[in-house]
Structure formats: C-alpha cells, structure tokens
Short mmCIF file of C-alpha atoms in Angstrom, two decimals:
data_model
loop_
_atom_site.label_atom_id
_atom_site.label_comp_id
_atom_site.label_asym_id
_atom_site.label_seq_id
_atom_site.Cartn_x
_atom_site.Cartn_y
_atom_site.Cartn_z
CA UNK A 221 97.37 -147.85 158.57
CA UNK A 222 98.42 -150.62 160.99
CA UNK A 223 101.51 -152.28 159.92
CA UNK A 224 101.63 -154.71 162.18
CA UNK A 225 98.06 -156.31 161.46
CA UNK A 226 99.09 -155.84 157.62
CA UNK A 227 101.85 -157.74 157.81
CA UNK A 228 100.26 -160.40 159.33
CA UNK A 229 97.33 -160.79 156.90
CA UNK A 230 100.28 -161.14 153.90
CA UNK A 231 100.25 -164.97 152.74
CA UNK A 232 103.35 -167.25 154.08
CA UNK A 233 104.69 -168.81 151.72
CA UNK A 234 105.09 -172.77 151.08
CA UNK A 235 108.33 -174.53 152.09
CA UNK A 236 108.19 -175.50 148.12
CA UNK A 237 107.96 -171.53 147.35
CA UNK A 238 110.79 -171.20 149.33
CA UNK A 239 112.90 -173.75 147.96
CA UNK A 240 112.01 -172.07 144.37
CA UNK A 241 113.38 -168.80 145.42
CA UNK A 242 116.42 -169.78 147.36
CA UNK A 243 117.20 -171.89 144.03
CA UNK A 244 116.88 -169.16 141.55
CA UNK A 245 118.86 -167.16 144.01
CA UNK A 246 121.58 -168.95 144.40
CA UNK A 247 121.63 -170.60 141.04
CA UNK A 248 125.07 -168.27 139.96
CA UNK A 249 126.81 -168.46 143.62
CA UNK A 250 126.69 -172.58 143.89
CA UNK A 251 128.37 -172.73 140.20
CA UNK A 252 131.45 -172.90 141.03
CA UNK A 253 130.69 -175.43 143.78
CA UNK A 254 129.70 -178.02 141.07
CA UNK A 255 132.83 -178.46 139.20
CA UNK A 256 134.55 -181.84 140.10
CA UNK A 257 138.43 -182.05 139.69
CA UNK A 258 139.60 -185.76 138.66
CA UNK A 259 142.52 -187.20 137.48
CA UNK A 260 142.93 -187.60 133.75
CA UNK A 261 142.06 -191.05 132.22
CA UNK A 262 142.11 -192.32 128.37
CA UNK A 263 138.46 -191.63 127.98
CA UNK A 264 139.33 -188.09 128.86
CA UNK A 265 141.55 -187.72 126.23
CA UNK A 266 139.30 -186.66 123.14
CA UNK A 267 137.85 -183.94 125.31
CA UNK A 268 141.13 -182.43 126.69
CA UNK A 269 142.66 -182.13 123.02
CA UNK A 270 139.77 -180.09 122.53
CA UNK A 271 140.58 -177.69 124.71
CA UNK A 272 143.90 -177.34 124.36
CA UNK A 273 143.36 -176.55 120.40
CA UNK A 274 141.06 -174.09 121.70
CA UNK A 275 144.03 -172.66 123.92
CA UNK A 276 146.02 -172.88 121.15
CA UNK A 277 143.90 -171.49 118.51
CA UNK A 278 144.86 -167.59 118.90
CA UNK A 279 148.87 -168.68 119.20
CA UNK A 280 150.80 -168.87 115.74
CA UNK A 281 154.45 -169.92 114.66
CA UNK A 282 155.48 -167.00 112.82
CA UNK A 283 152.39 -164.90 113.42
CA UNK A 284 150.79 -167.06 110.89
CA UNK A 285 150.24 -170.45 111.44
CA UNK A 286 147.90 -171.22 114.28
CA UNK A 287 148.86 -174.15 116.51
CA UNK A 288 146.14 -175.64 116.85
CA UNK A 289 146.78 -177.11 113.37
CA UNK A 290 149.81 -178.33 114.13
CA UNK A 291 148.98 -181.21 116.46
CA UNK A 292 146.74 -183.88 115.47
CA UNK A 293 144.53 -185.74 117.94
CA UNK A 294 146.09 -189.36 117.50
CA UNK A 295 149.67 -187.74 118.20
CA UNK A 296 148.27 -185.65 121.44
CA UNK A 297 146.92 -189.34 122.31
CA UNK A 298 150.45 -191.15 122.20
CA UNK A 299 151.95 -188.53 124.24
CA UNK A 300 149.68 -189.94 126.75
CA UNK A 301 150.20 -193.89 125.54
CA UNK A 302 153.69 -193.83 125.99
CA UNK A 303 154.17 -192.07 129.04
CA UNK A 304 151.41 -193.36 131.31
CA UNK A 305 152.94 -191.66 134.21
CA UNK A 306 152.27 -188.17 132.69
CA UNK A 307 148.51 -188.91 133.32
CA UNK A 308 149.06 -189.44 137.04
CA UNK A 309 149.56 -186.14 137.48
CA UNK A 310 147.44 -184.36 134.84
CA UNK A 311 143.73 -183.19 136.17
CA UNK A 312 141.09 -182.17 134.03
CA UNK A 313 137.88 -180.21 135.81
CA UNK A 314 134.53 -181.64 135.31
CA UNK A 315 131.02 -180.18 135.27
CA UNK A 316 128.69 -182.53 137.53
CA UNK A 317 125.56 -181.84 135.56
CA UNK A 318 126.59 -182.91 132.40
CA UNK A 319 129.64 -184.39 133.28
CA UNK A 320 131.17 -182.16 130.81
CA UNK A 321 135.16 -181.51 130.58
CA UNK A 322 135.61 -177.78 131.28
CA UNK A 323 139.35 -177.94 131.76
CA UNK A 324 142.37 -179.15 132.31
CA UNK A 325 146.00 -178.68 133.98
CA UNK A 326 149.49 -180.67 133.15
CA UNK A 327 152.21 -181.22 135.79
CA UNK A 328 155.35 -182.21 135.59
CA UNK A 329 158.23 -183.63 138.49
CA UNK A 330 162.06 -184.01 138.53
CA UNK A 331 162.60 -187.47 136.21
CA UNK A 332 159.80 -186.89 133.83
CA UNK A 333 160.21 -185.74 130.23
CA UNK A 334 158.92 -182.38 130.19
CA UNK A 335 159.26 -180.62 125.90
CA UNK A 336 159.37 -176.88 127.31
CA UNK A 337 161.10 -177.21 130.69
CA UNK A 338 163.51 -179.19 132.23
CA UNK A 339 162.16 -179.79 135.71
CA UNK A 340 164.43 -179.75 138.57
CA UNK A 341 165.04 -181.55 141.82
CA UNK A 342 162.21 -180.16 144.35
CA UNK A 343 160.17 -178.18 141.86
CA UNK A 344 156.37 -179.04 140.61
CA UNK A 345 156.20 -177.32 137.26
CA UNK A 346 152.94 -176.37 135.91
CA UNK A 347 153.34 -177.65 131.73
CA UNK A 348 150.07 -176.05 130.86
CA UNK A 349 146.80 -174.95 132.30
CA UNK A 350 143.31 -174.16 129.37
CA UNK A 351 140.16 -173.65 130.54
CA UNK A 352 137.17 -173.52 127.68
CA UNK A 353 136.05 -169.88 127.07
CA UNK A 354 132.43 -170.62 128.56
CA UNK A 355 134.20 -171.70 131.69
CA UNK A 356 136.38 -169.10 132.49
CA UNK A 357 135.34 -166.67 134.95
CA UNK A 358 133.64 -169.37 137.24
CA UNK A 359 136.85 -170.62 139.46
CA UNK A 360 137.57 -173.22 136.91
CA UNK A 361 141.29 -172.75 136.82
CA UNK A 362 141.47 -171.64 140.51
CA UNK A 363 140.51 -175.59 141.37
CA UNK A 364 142.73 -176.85 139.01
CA UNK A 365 145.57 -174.71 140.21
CA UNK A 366 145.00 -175.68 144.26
CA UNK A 367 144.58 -179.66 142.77
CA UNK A 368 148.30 -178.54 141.46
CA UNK A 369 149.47 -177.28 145.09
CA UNK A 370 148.19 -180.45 146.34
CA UNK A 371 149.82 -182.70 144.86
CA UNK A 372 152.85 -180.72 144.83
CA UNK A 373 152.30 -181.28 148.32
CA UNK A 374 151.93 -184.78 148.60
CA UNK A 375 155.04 -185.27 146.36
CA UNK A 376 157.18 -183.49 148.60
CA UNK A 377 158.17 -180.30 145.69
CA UNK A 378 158.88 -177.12 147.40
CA UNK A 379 157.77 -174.93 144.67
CA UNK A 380 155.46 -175.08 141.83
CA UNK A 381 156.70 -173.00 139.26
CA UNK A 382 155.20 -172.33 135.45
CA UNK A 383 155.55 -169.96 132.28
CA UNK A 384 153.52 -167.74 130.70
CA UNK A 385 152.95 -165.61 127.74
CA UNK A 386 153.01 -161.62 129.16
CA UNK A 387 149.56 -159.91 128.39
CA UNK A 388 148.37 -162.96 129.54
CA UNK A 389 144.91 -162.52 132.12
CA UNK A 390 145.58 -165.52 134.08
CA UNK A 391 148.77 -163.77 135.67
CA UNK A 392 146.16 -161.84 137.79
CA UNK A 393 145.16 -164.65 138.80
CA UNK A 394 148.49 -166.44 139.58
CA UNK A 395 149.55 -163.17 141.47
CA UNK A 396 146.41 -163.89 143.66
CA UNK A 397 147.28 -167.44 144.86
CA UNK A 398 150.90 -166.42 145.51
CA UNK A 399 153.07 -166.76 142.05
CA UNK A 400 155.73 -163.74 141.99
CA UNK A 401 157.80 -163.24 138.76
CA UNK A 402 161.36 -164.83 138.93
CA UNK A 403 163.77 -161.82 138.99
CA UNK A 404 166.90 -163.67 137.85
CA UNK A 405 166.37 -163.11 134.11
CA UNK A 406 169.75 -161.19 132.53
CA UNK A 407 168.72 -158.43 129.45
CA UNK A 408 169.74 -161.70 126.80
CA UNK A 409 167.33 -163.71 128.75
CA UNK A 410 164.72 -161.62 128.06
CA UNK A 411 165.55 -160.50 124.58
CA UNK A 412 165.91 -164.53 123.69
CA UNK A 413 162.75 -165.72 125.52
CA UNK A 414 160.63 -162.31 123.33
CA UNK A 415 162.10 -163.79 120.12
CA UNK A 416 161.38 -167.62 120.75
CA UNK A 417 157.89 -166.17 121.86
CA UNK A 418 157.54 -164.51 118.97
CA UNK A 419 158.58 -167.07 116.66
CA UNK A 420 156.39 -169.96 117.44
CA UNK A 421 153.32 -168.57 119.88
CA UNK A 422 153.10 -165.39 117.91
CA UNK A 423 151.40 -161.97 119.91
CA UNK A 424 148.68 -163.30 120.55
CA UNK A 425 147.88 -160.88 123.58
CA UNK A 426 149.77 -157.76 121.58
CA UNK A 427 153.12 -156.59 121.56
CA UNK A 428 153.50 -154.92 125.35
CA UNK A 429 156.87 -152.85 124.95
CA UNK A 430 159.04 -152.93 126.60
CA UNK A 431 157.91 -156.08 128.46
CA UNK A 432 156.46 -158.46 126.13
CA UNK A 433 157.82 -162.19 125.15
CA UNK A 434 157.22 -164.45 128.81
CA UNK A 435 158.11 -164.46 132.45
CA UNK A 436 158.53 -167.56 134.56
CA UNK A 437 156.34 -166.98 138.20
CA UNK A 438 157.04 -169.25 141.19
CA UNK A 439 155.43 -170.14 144.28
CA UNK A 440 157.22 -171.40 147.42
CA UNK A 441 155.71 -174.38 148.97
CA UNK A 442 157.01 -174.24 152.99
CA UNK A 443 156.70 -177.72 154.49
#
C-alpha cells in the first residue's frame, strides 16, 4: 500500500471544520479563562447573599442550627449600606456568558470594622471567600484570591492573612499560592478557638482529632 499517495487522496478539511474541532476541544481548557473578576456593586448584592447562604448552609451553631437561617437578606444588604467602603474592596467573580455571579471574596484593612478579626496595621485580611458548588474546581477562587494579593498590593499591606475551618479543601489550595499556618498558637489557643468552632460553625468537615477547630494561614507580601 502506498502511504504517501493515501494520505494525499484523504479530504482536507474546511477552515470552518477546523474551527468546530478546535472549539469542542478546547471547550473545558478556555473555562476558566472566561470568568471576569469585578468589584462588588449594590446590584450584586442579591446574588452574593446567595452564595454565602450556600457557604453557610452545612455550618451550624450548636451542631444544629444552620447559618444560613440566621441572616436575612435585607440585614446582609445594610452591612453593605452602611459601610460603603467595605464594597471597595469586596470582589465577586463573574461568568461572561451569562454574566452569572459564581463567587465572591471579602477583604478587610487596618481602620475598617471587621466582626471576626481585628485587622492590624500592614495586614490585608481575607473576611471570607464562597464559591457556588458548580463553580468550584474551575479556578474560581484562585482569581479571586490573586484579585486579593492585588489589591493588597496596591494598598501597601505586607501580608494577607485569613482563617479557616480545619478539614477544610480550600487549605490545599491556600498552601499552593503560598499561605503557611501561623505557628504562634499556645495549647489554650487552640483548645478555645476548637470550642468557639464548635459552638457556632458546628463540624461541618468532621471532627479531625487531635487537630480540628481552625488555624489562621498567612502570606508575606515582600515589597
């Protein structure tokens, strides 16, 4: 059999053909590329108090009262009303082709109320990160945490720092973009933090003896 004259009686195909396949082919590596990370607005509201009551719908006070039911949408809203500021540096990631809220990320500076932390001078703490469970796996939260190191950036923070619940699968993930665990937590520390854990988020990624309850991770930011 000759090869060569074989091959060269096979039909080309179209530049339209070709465009078909390199679409189909590509259709799961360009996803990530079409998520858009912008800074929160009021008409972004509604959707990013639905994903945080998602975040929140496997935590419970006392192991038994999810908290998703414990914040209403009009009070998440006047969070947002009467500190204006706190939008500036929230983000929330967008699908392009449906414009479609897929996430969102809350940062907080030195000066700004913060309920869970008090920030301090040259820190960028991370309040909370969610990303919907449809979402996850497709370097949602990876944007939304390198929009976090930019602004940290910009701001002039040396660190960013956050908190987070042990058991937790996005610690992978902060390990990969540089977080370490803060190593200055006495036995009481730890002890404390497991209880208040326990008390109002619940287990909600199982008790991990003899390290469960929540670590704080930091990342330097050299200038």
């Amino acid at each position: 059999m000759n090869t060569q004259n074989s091959m060269s009686m096979m039909p080309i195909p179209t530049q339209s053909q070709m465009n078909g396949m390199s679409q189909q082919t590509g259709t799961q590596s360009t996803r990530t590329s079409e998520i858009r990370i912008e800074v929160v607005t009021a008409s972004r509201i509604p959707e990013i108090f639905k994903i945080q009551q998602d975040f929140l719908s496997n935590k419970r006070t006392c192991c038994i009262i999810p908290l998703s039911l414990q914040v209403s949408e009009s009070d998440f809203t006047k969070r947002y009303t009467k500190d204006p500021a706190s939008m500036q540096v929230a983000a929330v990631a967008v699908d392009v082709t449906n414009n479609e809220a897929l996430g969102f990320v809350q940062l907080y500076f030195h000066g700004m109320y913060c309920e869970m932390h008090t920030v301090k001078p040259g820190e960028a703490y991370v309040d909370s990160i969610a990303v919907l469970p449809q979402a996850r796996g497709k370097g949602v939260g990876t944007k939304l945490m390198a929009w976090c190191e930019e602004i940290a950036r910009a701001k002039g923070a040396d660190r960013l720092s956050l908190g987070v619940i042990r058991g937790n699968p996005a610690i992978g993930l902060y390990e990969k973009l540089g977080y370490a665990q803060k190593q200055d937590d006495t036995p009481c520390d730890t002890v404390c933090t497991a209880a208040f854990v326990c008390c109002f988020f619940g287990c909600p990624y199982g008790i991990r003896n003899p390290t469960w309850g929540a670590m704080d991770m930091v990342k330097p930011l050299p200038k």
